[in-house]
PDB file of C-alpha atoms in Angstrom:
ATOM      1  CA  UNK A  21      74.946 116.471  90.162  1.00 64.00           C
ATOM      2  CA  UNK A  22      76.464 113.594  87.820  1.00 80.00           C
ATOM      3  CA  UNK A  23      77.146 110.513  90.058  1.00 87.00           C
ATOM      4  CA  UNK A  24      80.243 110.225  91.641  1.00 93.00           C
ATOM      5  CA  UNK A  25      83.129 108.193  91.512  1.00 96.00           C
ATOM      6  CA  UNK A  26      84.277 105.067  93.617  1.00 98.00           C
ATOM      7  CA  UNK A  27      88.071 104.552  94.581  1.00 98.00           C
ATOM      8  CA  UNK A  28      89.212 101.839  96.558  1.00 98.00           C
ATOM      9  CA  UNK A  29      92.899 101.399  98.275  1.00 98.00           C
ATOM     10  CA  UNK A  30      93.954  97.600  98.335  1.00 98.00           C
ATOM     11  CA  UNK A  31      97.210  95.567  99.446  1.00 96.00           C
ATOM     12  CA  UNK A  32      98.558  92.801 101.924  1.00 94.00           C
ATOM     13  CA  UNK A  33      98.571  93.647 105.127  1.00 89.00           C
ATOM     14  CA  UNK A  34     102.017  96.002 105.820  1.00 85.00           C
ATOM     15  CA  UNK A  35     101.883  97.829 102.462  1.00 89.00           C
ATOM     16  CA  UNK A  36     101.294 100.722 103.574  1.00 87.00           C
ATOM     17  CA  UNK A  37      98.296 101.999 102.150  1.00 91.00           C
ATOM     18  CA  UNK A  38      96.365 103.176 105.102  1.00 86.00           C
ATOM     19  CA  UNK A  39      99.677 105.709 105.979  1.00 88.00           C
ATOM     20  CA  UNK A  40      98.347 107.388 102.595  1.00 94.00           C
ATOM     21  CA  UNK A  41      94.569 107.559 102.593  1.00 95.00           C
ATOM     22  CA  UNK A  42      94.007 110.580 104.855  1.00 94.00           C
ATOM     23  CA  UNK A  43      96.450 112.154 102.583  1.00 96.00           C
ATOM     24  CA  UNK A  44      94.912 111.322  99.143  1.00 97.00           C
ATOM     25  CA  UNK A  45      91.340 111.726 100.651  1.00 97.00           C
ATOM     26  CA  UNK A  46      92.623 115.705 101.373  1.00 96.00           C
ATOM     27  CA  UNK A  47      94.209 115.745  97.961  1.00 96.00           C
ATOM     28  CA  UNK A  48      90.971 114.444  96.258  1.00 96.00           C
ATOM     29  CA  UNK A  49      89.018 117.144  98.319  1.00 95.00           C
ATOM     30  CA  UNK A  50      90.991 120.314  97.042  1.00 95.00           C
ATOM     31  CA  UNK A  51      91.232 118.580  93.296  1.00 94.00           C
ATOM     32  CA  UNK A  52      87.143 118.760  93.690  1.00 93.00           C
ATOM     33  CA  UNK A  53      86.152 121.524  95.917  1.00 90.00           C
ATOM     34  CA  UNK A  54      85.279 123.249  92.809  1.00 90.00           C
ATOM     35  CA  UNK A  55      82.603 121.041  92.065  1.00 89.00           C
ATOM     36  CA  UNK A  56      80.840 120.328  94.784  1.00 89.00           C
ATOM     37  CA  UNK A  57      81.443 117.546  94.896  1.00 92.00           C
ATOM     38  CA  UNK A  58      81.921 115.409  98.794  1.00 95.00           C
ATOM     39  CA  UNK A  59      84.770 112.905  99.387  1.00 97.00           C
ATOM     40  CA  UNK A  60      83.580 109.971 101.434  1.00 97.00           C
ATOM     41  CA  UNK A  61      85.938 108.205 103.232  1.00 97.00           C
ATOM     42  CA  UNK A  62      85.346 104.285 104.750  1.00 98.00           C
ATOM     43  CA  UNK A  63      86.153 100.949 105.169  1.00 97.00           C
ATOM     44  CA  UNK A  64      86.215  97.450 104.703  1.00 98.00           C
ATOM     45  CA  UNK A  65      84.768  95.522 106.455  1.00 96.00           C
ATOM     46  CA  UNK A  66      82.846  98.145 108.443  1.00 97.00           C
ATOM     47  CA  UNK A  67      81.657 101.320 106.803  1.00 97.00           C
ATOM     48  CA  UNK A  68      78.137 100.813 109.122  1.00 98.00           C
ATOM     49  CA  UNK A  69      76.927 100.093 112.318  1.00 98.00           C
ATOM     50  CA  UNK A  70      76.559  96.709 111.234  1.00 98.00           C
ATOM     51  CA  UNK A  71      79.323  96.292 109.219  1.00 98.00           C
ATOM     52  CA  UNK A  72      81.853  97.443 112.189  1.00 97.00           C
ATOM     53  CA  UNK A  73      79.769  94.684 114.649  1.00 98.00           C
ATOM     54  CA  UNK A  74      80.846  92.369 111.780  1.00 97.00           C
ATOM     55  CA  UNK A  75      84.549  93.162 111.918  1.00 96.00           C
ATOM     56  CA  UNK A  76      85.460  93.000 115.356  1.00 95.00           C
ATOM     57  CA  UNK A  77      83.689  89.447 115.060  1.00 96.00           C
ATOM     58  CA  UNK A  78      85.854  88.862 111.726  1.00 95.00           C
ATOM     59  CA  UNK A  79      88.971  90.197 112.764  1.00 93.00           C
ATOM     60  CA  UNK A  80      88.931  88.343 116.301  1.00 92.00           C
ATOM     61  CA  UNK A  81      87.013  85.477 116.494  1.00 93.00           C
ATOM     62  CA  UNK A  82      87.601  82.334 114.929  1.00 93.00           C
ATOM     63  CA  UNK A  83      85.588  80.511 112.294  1.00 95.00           C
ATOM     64  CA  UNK A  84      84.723  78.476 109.139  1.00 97.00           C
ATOM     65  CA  UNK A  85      86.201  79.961 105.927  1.00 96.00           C
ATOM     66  CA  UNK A  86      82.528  79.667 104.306  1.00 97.00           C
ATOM     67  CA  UNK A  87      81.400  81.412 107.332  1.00 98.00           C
ATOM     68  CA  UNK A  88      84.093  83.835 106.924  1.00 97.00           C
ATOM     69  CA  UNK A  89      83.603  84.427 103.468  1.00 98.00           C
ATOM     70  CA  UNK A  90      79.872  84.833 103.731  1.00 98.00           C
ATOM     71  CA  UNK A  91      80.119  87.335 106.840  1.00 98.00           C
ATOM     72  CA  UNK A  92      82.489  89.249 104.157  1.00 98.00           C
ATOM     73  CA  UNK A  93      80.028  89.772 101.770  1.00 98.00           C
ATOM     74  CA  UNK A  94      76.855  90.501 104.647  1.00 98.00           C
ATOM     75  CA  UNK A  95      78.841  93.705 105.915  1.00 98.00           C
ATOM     76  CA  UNK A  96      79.636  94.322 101.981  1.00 98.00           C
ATOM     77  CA  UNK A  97      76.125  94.112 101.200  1.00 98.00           C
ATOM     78  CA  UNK A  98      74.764  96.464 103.721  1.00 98.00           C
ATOM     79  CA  UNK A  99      77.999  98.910 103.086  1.00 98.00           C
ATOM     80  CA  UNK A 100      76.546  99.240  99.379  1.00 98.00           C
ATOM     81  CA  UNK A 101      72.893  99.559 100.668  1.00 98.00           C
ATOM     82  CA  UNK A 102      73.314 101.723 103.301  1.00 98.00           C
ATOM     83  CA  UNK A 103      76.615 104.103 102.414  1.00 98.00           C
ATOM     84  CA  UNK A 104      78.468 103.548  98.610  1.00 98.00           C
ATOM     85  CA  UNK A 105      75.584 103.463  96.618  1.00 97.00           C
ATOM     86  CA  UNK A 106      73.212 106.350  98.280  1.00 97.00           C
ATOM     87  CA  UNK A 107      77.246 108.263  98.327  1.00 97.00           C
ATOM     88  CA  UNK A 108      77.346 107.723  94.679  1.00 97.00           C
ATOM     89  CA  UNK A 109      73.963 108.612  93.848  1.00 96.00           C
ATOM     90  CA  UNK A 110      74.159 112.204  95.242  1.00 95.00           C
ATOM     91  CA  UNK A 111      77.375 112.836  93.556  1.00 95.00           C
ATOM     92  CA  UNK A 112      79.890 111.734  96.265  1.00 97.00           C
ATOM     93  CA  UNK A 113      83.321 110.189  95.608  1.00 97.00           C
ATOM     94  CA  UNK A 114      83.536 107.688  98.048  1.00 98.00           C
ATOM     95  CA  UNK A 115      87.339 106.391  98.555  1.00 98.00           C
ATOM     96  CA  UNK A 116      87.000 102.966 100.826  1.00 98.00           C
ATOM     97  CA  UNK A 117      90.308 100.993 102.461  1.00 97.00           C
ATOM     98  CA  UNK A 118      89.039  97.557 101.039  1.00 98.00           C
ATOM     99  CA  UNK A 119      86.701  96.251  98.877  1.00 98.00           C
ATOM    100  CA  UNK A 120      85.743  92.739  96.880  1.00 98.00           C
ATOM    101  CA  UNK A 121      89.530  92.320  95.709  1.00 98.00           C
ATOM    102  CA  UNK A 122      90.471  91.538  99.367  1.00 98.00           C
ATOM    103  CA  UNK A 123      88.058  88.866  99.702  1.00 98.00           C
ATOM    104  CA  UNK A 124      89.366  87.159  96.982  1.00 98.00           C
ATOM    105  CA  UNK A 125      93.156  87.791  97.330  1.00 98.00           C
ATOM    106  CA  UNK A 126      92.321  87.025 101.532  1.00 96.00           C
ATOM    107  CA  UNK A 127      89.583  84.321 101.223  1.00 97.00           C
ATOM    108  CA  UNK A 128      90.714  82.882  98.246  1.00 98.00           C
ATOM    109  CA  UNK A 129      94.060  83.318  97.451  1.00 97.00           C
ATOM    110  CA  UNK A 130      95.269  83.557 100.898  1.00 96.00           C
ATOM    111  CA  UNK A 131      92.841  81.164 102.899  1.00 96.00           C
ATOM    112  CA  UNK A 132      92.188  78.633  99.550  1.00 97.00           C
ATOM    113  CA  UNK A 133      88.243  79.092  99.199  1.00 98.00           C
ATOM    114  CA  UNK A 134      87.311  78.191  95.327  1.00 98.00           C
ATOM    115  CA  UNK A 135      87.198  81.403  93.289  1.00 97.00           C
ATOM    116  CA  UNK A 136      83.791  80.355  91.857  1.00 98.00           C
ATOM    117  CA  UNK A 137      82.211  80.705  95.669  1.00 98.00           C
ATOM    118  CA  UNK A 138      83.398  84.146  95.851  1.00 98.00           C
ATOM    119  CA  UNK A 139      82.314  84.746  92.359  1.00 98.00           C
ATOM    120  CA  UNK A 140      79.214  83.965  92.567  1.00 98.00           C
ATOM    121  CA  UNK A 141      78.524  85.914  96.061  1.00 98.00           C
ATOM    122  CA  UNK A 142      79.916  88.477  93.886  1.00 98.00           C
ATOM    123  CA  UNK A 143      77.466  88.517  91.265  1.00 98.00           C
ATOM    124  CA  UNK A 144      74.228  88.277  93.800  1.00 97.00           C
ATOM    125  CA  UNK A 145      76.103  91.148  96.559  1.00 98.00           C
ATOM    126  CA  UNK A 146      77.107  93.539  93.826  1.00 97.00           C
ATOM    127  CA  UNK A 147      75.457  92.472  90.429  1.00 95.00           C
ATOM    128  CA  UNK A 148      77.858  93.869  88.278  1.00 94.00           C
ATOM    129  CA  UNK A 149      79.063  97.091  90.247  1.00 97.00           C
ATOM    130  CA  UNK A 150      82.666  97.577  90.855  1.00 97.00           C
ATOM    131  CA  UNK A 151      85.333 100.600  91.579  1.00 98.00           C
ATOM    132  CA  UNK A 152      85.947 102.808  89.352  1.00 97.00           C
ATOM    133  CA  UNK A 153      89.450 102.923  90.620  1.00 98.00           C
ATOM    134  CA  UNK A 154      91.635 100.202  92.447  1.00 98.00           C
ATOM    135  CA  UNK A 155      94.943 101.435  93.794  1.00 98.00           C
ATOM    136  CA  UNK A 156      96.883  98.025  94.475  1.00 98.00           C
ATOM    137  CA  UNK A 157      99.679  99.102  96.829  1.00 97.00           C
ATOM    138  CA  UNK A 158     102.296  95.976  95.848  1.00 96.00           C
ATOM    139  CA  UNK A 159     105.446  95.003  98.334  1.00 94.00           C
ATOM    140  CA  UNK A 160     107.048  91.561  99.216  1.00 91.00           C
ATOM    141  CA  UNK A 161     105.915  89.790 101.550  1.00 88.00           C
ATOM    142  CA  UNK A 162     109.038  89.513 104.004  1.00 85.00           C
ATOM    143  CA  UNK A 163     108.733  93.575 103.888  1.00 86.00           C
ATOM    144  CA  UNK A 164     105.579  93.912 104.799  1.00 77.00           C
ATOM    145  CA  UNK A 165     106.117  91.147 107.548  1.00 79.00           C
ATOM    146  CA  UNK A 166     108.946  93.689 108.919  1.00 74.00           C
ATOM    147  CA  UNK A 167     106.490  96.860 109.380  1.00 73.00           C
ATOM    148  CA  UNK A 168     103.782  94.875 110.775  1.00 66.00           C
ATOM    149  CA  UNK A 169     106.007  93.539 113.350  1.00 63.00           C
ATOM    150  CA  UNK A 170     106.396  97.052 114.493  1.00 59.00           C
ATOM    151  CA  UNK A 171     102.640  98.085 114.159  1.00 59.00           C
ATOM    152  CA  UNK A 172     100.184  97.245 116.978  1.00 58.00           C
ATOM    153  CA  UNK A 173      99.120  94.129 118.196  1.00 70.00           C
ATOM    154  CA  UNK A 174      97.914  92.074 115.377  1.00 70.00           C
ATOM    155  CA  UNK A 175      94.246  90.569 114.511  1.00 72.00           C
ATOM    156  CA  UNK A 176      93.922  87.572 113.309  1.00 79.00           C
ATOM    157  CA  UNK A 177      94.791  88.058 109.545  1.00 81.00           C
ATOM    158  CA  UNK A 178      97.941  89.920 110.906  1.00 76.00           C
ATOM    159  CA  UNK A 179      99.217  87.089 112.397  1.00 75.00           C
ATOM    160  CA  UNK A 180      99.033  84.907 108.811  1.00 83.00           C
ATOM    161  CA  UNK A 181     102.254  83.626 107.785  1.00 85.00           C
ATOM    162  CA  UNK A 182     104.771  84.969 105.182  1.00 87.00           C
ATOM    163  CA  UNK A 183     102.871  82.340 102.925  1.00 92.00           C
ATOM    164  CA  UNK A 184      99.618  82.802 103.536  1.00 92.00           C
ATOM    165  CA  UNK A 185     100.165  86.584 102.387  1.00 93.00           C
ATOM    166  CA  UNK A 186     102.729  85.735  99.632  1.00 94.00           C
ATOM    167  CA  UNK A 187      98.994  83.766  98.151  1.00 97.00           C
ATOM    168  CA  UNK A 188      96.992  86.412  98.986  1.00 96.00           C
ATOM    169  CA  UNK A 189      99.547  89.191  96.889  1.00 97.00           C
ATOM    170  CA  UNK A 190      99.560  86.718  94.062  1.00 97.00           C
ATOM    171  CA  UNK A 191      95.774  86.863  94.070  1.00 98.00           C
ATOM    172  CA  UNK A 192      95.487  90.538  93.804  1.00 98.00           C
ATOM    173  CA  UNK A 193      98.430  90.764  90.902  1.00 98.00           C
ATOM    174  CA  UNK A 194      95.579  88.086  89.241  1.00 98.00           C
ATOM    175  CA  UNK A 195      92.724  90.406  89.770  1.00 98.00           C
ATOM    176  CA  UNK A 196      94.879  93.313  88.551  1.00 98.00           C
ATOM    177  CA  UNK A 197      95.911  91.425  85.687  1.00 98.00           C
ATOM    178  CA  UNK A 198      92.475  90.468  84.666  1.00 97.00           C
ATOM    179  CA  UNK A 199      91.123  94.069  84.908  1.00 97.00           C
ATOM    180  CA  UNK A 200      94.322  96.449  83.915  1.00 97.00           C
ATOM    181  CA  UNK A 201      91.865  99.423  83.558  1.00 96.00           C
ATOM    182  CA  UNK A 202      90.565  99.409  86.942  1.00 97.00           C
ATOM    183  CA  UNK A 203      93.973  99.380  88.599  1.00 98.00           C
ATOM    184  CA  UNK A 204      96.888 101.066  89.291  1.00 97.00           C
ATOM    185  CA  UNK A 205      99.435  99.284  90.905  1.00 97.00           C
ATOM    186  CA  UNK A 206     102.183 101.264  93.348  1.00 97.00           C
ATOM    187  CA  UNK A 207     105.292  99.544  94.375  1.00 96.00           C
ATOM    188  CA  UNK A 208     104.690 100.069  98.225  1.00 94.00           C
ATOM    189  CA  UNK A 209     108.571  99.482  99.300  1.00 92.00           C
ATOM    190  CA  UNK A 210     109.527 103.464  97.881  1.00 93.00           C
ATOM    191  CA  UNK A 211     109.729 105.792 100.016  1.00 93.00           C
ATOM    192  CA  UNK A 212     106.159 107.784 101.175  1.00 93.00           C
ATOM    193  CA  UNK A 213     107.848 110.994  99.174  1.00 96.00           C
ATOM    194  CA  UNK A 214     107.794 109.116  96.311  1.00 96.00           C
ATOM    195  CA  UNK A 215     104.833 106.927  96.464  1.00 96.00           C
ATOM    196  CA  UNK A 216     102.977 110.270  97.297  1.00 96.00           C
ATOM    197  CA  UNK A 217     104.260 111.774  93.455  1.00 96.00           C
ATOM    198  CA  UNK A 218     102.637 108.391  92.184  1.00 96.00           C
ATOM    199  CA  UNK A 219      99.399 109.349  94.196  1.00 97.00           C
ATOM    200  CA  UNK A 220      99.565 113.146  92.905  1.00 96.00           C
ATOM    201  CA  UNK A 221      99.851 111.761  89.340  1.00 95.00           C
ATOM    202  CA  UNK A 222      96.872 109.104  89.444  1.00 95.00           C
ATOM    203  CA  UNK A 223      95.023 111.896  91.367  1.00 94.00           C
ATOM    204  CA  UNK A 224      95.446 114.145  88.018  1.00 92.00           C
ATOM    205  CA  UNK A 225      93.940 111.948  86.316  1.00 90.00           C
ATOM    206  CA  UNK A 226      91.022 111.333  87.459  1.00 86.00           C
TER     207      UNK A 226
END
């Protein structure tokens, strides 16, 4: 079977896009049921046993941005190794809710880490491997402040200020920017109905 595809969801925290990823993951399965072909579904960071150790320590306990960053790219590393790329390899699509772009737009946009650090753990984590797909889900910050305020109990990127996540969105419109093929960018403060027609279009495509 021809190696499958890799599709990653991306966006501040409050734009929505894990309210849509059960839903595209089902819509992904019918488009390919005729196939064969598996849909994958994880996350980031997590997607192991090692890689969910790592985020409960990342989302809850405080640290060093380098430490941070480089704890990042550990649970990234083993989610390739041990998940994405055996996924791919059979033929899988594997859709994950994060990927690299968060590091930078969290850890470096948002937190202020040099871009060349988290270039360069890019290069030795992931060589030159990256989605084949980005869907950047793209809302204002003050917005997204307003549904997370009505979510659960927030971690400790939750928390972040309207300006730490106003940096981190600006990050991932840069990323997006720099590689227009890879993404496509919804405007996460529509309605689901019509975020969902977006979806169903970029799903067509594929």
């Amino acid at each position: 079977m021809a190696r499958g595809r890799f599709i990653t969801f991306e966006g501040i925290d409050g734009a929505g896009k894990t309210t849509h990823l059960a839903w595209f993951r089902d819509k992904l399965v019918e488009k390919l049921a005729p196939s064969g072909h598996t849909v994958v579904m994880t996350r980031e960071p997590g997607g192991t046993p090692l890689g969910e150790t790592l985020r409960e320590i990342l989302l809850h306990q405080p640290m060093d941005l380098e430490t941070e960053a480089l704890l990042m790219f550990g649970a990234r590393r083993e989610h390739l190794a041990q998940l994405i790329e055996p996924a791919l390899a059979r033929g899988d699509w594997v859709l994950s809710d994060r990927f690299t772009d968060a590091t930078f737009a969290y850890q470096g946009g948002g937190r202020g880490l040099p871009r060349d650090k988290l270039e360069a753990l890019e290069r030795w984590v992931q060589g030159g491997f990256q989605p084949d797909l980005t869907v950047l889900f793209d809302i204002p910050p003050d917005t997204a402040s307003e549904r997370r305020g009505a979510a659960r109990e927030p971690d400790r990127f939750e928390s972040e200020t309207d300006a730490f996540f106003t940096r981190t969105r600006g990050e991932y419109l840069r990323r997006a920017e720099e590689a227009p093929h890879r993404f496509a960018i919804i405007d996460s403060s529509q309605s689901i109905d019509e975020i969902r027609k977006q979806l169903e279009k970029i799903i067509a495509r594929l």
